[in-house]
PDB file of C-alpha atoms in Angstrom:
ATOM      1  CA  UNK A 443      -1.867  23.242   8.417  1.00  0.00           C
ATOM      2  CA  UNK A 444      -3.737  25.774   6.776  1.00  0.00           C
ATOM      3  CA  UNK A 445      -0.480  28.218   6.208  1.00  0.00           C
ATOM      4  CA  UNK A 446       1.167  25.481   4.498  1.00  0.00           C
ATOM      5  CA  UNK A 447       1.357  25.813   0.439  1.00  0.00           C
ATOM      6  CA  UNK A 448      -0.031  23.700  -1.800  1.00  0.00           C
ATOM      7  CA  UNK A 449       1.053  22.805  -5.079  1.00  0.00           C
ATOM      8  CA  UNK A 450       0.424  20.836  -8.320  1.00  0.00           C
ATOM      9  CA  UNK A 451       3.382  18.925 -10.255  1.00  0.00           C
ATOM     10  CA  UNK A 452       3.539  21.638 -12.350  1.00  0.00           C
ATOM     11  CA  UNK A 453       3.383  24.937 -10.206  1.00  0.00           C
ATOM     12  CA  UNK A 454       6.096  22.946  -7.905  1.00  0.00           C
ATOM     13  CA  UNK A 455       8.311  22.442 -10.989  1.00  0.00           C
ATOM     14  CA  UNK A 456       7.768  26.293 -11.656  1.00  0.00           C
ATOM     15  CA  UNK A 457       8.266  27.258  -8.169  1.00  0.00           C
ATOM     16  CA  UNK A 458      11.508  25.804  -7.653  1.00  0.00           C
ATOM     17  CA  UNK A 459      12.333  27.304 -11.344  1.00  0.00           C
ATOM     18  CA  UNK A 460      11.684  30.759 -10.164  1.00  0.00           C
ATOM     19  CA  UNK A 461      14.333  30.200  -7.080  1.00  0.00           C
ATOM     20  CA  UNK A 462      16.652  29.061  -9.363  1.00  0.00           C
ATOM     21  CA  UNK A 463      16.175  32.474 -11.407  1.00  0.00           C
ATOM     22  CA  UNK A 464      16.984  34.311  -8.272  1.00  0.00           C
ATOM     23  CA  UNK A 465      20.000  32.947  -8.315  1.00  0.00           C
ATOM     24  CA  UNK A 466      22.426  32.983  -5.085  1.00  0.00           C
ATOM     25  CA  UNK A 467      20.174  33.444  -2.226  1.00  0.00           C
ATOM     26  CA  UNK A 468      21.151  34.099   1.123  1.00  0.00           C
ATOM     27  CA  UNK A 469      21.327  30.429   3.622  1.00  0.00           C
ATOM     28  CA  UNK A 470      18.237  30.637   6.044  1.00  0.00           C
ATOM     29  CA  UNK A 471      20.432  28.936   8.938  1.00  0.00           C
ATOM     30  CA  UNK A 472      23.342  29.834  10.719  1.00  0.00           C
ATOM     31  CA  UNK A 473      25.416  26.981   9.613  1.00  0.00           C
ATOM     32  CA  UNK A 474      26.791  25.737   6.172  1.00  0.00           C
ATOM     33  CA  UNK A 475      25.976  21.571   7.273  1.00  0.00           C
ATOM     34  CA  UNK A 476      24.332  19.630   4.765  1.00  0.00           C
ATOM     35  CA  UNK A 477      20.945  20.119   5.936  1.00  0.00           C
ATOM     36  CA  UNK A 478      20.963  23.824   5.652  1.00  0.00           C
ATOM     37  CA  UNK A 479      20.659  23.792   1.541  1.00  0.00           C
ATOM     38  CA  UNK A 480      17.405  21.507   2.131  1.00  0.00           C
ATOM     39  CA  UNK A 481      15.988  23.622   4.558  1.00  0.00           C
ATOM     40  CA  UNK A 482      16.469  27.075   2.666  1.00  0.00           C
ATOM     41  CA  UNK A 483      14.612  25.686  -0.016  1.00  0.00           C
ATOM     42  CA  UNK A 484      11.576  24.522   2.042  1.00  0.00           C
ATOM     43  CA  UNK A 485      11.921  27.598   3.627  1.00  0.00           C
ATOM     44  CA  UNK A 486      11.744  29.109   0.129  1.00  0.00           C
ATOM     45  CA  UNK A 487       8.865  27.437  -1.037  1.00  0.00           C
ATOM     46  CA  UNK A 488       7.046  27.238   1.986  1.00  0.00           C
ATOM     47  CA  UNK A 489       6.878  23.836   3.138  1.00  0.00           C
ATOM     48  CA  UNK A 490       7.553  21.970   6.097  1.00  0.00           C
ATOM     49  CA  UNK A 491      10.274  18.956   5.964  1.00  0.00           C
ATOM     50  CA  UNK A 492      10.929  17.322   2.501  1.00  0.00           C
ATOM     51  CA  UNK A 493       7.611  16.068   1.641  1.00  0.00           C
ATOM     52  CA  UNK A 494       5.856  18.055  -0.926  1.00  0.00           C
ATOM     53  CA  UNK A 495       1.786  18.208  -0.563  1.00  0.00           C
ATOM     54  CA  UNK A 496       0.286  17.536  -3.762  1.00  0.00           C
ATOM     55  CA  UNK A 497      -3.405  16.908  -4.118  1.00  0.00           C
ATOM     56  CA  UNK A 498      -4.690  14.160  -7.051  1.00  0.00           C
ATOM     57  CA  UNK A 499      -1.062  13.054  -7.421  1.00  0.00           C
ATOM     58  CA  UNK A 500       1.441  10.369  -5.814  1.00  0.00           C
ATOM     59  CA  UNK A 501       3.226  11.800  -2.764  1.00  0.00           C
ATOM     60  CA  UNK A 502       6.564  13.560  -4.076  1.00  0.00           C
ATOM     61  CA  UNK A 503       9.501  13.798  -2.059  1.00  0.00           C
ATOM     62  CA  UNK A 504      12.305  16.563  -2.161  1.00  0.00           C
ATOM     63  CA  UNK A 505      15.569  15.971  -1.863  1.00  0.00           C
ATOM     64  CA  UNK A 506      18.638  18.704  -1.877  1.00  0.00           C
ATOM     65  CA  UNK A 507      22.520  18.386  -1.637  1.00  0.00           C
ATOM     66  CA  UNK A 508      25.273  20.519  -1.853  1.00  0.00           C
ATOM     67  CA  UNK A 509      27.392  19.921  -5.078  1.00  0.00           C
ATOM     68  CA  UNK A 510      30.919  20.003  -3.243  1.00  0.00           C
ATOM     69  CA  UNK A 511      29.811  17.502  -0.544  1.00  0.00           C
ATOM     70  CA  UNK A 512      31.296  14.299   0.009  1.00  0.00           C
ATOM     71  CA  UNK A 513      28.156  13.268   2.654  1.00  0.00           C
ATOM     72  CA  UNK A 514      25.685  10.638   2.364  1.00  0.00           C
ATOM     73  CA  UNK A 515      22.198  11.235   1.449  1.00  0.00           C
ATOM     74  CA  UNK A 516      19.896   9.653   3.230  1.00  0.00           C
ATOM     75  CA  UNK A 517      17.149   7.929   1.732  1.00  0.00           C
ATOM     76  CA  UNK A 518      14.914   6.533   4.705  1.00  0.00           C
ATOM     77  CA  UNK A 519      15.130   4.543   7.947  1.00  0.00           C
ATOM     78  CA  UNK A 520      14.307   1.107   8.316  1.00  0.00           C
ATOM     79  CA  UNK A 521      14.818  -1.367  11.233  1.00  0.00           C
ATOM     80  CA  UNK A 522      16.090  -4.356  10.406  1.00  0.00           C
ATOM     81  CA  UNK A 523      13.850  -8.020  10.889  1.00  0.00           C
ATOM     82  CA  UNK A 524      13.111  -9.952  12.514  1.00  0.00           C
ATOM     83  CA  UNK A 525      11.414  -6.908  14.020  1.00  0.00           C
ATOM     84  CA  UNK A 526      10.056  -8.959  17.476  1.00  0.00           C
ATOM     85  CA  UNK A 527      13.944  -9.864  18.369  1.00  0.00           C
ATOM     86  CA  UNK A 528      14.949  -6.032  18.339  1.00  0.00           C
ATOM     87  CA  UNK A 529      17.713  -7.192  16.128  1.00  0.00           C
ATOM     88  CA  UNK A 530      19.693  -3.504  16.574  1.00  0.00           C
ATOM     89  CA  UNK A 531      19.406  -3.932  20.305  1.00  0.00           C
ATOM     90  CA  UNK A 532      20.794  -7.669  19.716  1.00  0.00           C
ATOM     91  CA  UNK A 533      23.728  -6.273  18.278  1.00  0.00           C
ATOM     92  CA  UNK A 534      24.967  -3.096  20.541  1.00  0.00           C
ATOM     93  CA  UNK A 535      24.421  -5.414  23.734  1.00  0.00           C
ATOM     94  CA  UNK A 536      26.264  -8.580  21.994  1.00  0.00           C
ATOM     95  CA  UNK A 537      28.707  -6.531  19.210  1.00  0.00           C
ATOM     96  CA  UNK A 538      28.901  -3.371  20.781  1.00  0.00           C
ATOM     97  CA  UNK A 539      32.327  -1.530  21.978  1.00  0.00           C
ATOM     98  CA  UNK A 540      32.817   1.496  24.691  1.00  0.00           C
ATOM     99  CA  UNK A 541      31.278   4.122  23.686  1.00  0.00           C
ATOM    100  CA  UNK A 542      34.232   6.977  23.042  1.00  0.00           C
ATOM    101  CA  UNK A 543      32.783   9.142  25.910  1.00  0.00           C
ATOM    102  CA  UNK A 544      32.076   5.998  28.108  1.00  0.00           C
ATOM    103  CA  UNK A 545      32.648   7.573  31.587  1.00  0.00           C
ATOM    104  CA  UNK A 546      32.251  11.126  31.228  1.00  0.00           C
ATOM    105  CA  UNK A 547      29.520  12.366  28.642  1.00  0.00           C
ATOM    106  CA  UNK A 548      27.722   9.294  29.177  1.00  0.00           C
ATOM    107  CA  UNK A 549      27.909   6.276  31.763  1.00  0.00           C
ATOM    108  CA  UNK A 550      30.698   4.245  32.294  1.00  0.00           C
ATOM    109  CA  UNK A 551      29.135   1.115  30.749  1.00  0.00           C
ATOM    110  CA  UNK A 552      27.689   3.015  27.718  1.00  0.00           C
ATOM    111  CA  UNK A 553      28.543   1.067  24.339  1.00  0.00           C
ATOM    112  CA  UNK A 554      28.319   2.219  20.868  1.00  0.00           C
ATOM    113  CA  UNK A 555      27.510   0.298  17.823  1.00  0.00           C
ATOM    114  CA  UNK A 556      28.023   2.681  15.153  1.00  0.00           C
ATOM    115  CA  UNK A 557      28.924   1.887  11.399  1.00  0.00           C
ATOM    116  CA  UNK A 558      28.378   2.326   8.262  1.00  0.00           C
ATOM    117  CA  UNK A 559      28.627  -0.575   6.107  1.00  0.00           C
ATOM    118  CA  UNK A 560      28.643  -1.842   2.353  1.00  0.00           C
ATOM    119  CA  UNK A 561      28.279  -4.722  -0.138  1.00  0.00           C
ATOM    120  CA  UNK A 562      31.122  -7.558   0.508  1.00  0.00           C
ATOM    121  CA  UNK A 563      33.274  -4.987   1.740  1.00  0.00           C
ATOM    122  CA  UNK A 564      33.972  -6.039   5.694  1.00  0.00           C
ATOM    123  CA  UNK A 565      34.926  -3.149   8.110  1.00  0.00           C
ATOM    124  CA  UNK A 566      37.322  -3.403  10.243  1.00  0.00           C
ATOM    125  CA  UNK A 567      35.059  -4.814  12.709  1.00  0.00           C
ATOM    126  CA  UNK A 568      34.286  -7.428  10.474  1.00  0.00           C
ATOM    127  CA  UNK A 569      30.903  -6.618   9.512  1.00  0.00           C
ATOM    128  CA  UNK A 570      29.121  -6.497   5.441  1.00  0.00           C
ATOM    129  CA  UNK A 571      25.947  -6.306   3.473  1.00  0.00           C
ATOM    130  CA  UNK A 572      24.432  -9.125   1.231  1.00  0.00           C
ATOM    131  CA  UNK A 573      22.297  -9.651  -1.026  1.00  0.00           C
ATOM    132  CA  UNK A 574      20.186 -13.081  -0.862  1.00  0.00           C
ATOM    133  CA  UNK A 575      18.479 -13.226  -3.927  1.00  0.00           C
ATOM    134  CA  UNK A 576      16.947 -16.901  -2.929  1.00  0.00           C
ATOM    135  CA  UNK A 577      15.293 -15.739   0.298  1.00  0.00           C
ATOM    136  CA  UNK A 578      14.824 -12.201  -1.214  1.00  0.00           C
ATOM    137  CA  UNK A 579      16.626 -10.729   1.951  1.00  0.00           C
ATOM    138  CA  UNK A 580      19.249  -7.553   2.276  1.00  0.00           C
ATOM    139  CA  UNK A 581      21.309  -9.368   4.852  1.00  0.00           C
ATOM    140  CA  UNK A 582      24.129  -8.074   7.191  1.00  0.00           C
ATOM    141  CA  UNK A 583      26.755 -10.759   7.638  1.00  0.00           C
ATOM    142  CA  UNK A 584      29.588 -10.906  10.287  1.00  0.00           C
ATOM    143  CA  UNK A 585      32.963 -12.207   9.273  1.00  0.00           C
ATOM    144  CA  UNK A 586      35.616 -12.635  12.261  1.00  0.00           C
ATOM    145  CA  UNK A 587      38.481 -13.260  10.174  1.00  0.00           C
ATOM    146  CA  UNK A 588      38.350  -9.582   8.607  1.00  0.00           C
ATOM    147  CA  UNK A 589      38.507  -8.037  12.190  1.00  0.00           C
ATOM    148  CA  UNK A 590      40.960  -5.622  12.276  1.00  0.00           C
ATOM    149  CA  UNK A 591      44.319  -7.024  14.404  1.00  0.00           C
ATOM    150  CA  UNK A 592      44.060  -3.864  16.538  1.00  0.00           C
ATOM    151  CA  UNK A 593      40.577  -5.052  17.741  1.00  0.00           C
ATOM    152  CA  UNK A 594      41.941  -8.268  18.776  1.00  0.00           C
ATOM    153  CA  UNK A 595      40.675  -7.426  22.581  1.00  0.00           C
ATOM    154  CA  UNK A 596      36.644  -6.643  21.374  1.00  0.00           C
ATOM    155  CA  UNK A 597      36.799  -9.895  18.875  1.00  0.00           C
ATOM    156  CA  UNK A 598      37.297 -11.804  21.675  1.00  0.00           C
ATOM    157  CA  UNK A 599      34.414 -11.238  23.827  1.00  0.00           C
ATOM    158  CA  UNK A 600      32.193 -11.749  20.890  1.00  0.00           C
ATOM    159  CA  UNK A 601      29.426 -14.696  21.034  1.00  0.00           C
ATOM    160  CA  UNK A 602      28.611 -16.713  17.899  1.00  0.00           C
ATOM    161  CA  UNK A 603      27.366 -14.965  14.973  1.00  0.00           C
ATOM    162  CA  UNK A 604      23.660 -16.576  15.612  1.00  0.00           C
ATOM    163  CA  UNK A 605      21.689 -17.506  12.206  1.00  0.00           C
ATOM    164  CA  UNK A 606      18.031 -16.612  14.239  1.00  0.00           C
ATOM    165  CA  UNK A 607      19.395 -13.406  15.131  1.00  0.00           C
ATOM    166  CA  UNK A 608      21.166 -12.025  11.689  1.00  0.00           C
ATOM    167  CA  UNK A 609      19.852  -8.474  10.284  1.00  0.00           C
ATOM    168  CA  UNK A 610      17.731  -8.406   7.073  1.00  0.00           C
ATOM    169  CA  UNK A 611      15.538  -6.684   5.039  1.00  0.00           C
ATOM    170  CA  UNK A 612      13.137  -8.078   2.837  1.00  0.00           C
ATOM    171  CA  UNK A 613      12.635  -7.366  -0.897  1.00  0.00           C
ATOM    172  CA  UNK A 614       9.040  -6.439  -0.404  1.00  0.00           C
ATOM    173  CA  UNK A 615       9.926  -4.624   2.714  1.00  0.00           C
ATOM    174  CA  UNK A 616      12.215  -2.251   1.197  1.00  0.00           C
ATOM    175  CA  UNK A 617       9.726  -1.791  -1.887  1.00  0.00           C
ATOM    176  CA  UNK A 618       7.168  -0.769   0.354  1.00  0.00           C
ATOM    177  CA  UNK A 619       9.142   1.740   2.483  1.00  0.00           C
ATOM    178  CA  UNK A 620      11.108   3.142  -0.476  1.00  0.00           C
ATOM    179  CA  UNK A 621       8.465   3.349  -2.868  1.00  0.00           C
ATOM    180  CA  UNK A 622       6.411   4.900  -0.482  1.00  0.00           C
ATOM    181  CA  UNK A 623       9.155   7.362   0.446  1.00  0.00           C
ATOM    182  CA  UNK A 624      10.518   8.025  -3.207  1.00  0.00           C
ATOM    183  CA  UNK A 625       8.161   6.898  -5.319  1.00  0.00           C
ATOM    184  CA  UNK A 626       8.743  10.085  -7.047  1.00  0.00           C
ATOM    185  CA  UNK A 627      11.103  12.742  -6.218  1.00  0.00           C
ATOM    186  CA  UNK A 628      12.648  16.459  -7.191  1.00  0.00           C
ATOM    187  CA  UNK A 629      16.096  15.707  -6.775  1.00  0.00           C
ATOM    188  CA  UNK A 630      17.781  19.555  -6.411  1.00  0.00           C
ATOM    189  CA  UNK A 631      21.451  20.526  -6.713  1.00  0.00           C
ATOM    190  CA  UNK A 632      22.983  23.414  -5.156  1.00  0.00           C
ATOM    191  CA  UNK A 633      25.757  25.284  -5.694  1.00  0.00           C
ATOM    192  CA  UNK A 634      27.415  26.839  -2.285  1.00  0.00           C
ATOM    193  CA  UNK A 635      29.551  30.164  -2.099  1.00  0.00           C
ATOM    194  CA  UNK A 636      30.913  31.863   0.884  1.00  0.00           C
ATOM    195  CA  UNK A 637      30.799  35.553   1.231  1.00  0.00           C
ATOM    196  CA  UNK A 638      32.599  37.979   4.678  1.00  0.00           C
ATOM    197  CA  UNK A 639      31.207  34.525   6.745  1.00  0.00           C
ATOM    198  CA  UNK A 640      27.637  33.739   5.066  1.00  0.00           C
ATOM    199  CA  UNK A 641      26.981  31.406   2.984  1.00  0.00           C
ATOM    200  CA  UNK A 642      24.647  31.574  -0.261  1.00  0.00           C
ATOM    201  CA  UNK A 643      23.039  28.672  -2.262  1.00  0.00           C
ATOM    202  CA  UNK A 644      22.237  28.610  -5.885  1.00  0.00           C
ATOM    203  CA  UNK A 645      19.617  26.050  -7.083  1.00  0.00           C
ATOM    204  CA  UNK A 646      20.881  25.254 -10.709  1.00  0.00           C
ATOM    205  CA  UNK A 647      20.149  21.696 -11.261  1.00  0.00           C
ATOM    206  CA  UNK A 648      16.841  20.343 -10.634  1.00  0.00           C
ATOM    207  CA  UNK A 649      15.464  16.508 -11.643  1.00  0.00           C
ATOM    208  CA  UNK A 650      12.276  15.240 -11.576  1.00  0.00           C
ATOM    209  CA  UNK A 651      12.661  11.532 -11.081  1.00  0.00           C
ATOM    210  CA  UNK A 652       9.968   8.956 -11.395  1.00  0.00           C
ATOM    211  CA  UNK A 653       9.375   5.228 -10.976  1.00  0.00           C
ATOM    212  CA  UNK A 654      11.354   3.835  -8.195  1.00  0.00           C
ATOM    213  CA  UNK A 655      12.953   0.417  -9.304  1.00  0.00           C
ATOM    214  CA  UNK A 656      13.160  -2.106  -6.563  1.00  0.00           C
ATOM    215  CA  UNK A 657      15.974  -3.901  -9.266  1.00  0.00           C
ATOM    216  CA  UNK A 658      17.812  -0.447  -9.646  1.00  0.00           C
ATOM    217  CA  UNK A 659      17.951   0.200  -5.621  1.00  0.00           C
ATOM    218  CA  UNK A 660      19.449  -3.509  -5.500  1.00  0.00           C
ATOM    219  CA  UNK A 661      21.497  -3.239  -8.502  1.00  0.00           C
ATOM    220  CA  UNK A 662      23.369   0.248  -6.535  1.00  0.00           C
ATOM    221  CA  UNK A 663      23.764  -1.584  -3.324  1.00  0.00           C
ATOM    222  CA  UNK A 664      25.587  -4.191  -5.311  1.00  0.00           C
ATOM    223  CA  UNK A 665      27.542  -0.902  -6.906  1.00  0.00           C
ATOM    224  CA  UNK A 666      28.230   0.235  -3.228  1.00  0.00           C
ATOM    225  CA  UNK A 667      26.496   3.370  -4.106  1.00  0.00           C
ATOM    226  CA  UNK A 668      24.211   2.493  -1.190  1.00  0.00           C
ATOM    227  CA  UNK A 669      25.132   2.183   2.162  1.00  0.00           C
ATOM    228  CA  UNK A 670      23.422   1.036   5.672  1.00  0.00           C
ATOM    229  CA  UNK A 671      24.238   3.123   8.448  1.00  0.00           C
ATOM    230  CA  UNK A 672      24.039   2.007  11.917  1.00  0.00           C
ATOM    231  CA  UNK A 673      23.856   4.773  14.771  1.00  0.00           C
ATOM    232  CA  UNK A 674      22.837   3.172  18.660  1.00  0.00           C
ATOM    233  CA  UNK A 675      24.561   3.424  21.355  1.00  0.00           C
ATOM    234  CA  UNK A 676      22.967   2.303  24.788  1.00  0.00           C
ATOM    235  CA  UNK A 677      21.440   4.978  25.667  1.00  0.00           C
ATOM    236  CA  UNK A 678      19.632   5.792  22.315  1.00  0.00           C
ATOM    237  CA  UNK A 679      19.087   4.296  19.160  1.00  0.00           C
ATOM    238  CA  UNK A 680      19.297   7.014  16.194  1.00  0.00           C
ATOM    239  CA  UNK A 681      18.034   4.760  14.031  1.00  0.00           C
ATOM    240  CA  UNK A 682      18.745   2.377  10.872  1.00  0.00           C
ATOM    241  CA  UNK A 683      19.411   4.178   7.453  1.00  0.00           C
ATOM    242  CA  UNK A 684      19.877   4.138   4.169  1.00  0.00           C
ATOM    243  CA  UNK A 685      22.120   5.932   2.862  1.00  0.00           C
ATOM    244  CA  UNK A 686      23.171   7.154  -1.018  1.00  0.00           C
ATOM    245  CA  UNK A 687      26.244   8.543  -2.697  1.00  0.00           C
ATOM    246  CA  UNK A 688      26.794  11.662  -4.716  1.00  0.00           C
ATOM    247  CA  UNK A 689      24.371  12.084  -7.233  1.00  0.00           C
ATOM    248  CA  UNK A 690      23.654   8.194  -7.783  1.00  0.00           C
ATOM    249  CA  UNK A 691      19.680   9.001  -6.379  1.00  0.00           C
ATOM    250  CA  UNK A 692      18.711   9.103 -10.371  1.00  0.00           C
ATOM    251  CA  UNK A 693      19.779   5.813 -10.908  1.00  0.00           C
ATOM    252  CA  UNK A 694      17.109   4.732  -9.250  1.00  0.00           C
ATOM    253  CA  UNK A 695      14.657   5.394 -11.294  1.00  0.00           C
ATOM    254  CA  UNK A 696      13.088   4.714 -14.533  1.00  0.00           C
ATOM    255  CA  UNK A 697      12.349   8.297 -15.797  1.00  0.00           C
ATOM    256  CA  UNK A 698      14.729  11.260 -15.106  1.00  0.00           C
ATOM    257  CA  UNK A 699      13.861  14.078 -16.626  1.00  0.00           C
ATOM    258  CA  UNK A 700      16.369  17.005 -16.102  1.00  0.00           C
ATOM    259  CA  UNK A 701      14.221  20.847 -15.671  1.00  0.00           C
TER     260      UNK A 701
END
């Protein structure tokens, strides 16, 4: 731990100031994916993962994306409740499908549940987010009559969509794991140009956002500028996530402040 940097608010904000006056730098990885702009810059200034070690401040969190992608950002993970019923389990045994590669990558009775879904907006397996302000629960709700008519086979081997067993999160949950996870955050956007097969970043917009608003986080699911992301299949759970838009991650916040 002792090789990592350490910086305050304001030599952080002047680090990633003086990459930016580098201009294009050269991509640290061998790939152009989505993670490889976040991990040049931590790379760059020396730190390990996203989270940035200040001392006598509030944990900050660094977040990067490419300007021309269309991806997701994701924001955290978060199993849904009731936690003891291993709710995500619950739903690949009882919802599940075959798993595309059922039979050859992985066994023959492998099943996948893997979606991404949205506010009142049912995919074609039937399946949206809601909000229940009166219970102060994130909910994911099942609806069989917006199954797709190609799925008629899976629809019907499904059980009852059982009340004790449907996915939430609560308000105060998500508070806690968001606000400790982007309470604060540099939000950092690159610019990407290929060059003879290698890619080069340029780090020309950088935010420093503040105050994470439960309301605002809400408000942008409501939007659909925030997604939930389901990724298990029977052998392995990936986990639960959140998942942002495109540049919406300022609008959850109560100070942006552009550097």
């Amino acid at each position: 731990m002792s090789g990592i940097k350490k910086y305050t608010k304001s030599t952080i904000i002047a680090a990633l100031k003086e990459i930016r006056s580098r201009g294009w730098v050269k991509s640290h990885r061998n790939s152009n994916n989505d993670g490889a702009v976040g991990n040049t810059l931590e790379d760059l200034l020396g730190i390990q993962e996203n989270n940035l070690p200040l001392p006598n401040a509030a944990e900050w969190e660094l977040k990067t994306q490419k300007r021309s992608t269309t991806s997701l950002l994701t924001l955290f993970h978060l199993e849904p409740s009731p936690r003891g019923l291993h709710i995500a389990d619950y739903l690949l045994e009882n919802f599940g499908w075959p798993h595309k590669n059922a039979g050859t990558k992985y066994p023959v009775n492998e099943k996948s549940f893997r979606q991404t879904l949205s506010y009142h907006q049912s995919t074609r397996r039937g399946f949206y987010v809601d909000i229940d302000s009166a219970n102060e629960r994130v909910t994911v709700n099942f609806d069989p009559s917006s199954v797709s008519d190609e799925l008629f086979d899976w629809k019907n081997t499904l059980p009852e969509y059982d009340e004790d067993y449907v996915p939430y999160w609560g308000f105060n949950d998500l508070y806690h794991k968001a606000g400790t996870k982007l309470g604060n955050c540099f939000y950092v956007i690159a610019d990407v140009r290929e060059c003879e097969g290698e890619y080069f970043y340029l780090y020309s917009d950088i935010m420093q956002l503040q105050g994470f608003s439960l309301e605002k986080f809400l408000f942008e699911i409501k939007e659909g500028n925030i997604l939930i992301d389901f990724d298990a299949r029977t052998g392995h759970n990936h986990g639960t996530k959140f998942r942002i838009k495109q540049n919406a991650i300022p609008l959850l916040y109560e100070k942006v402040k552009n550097i």
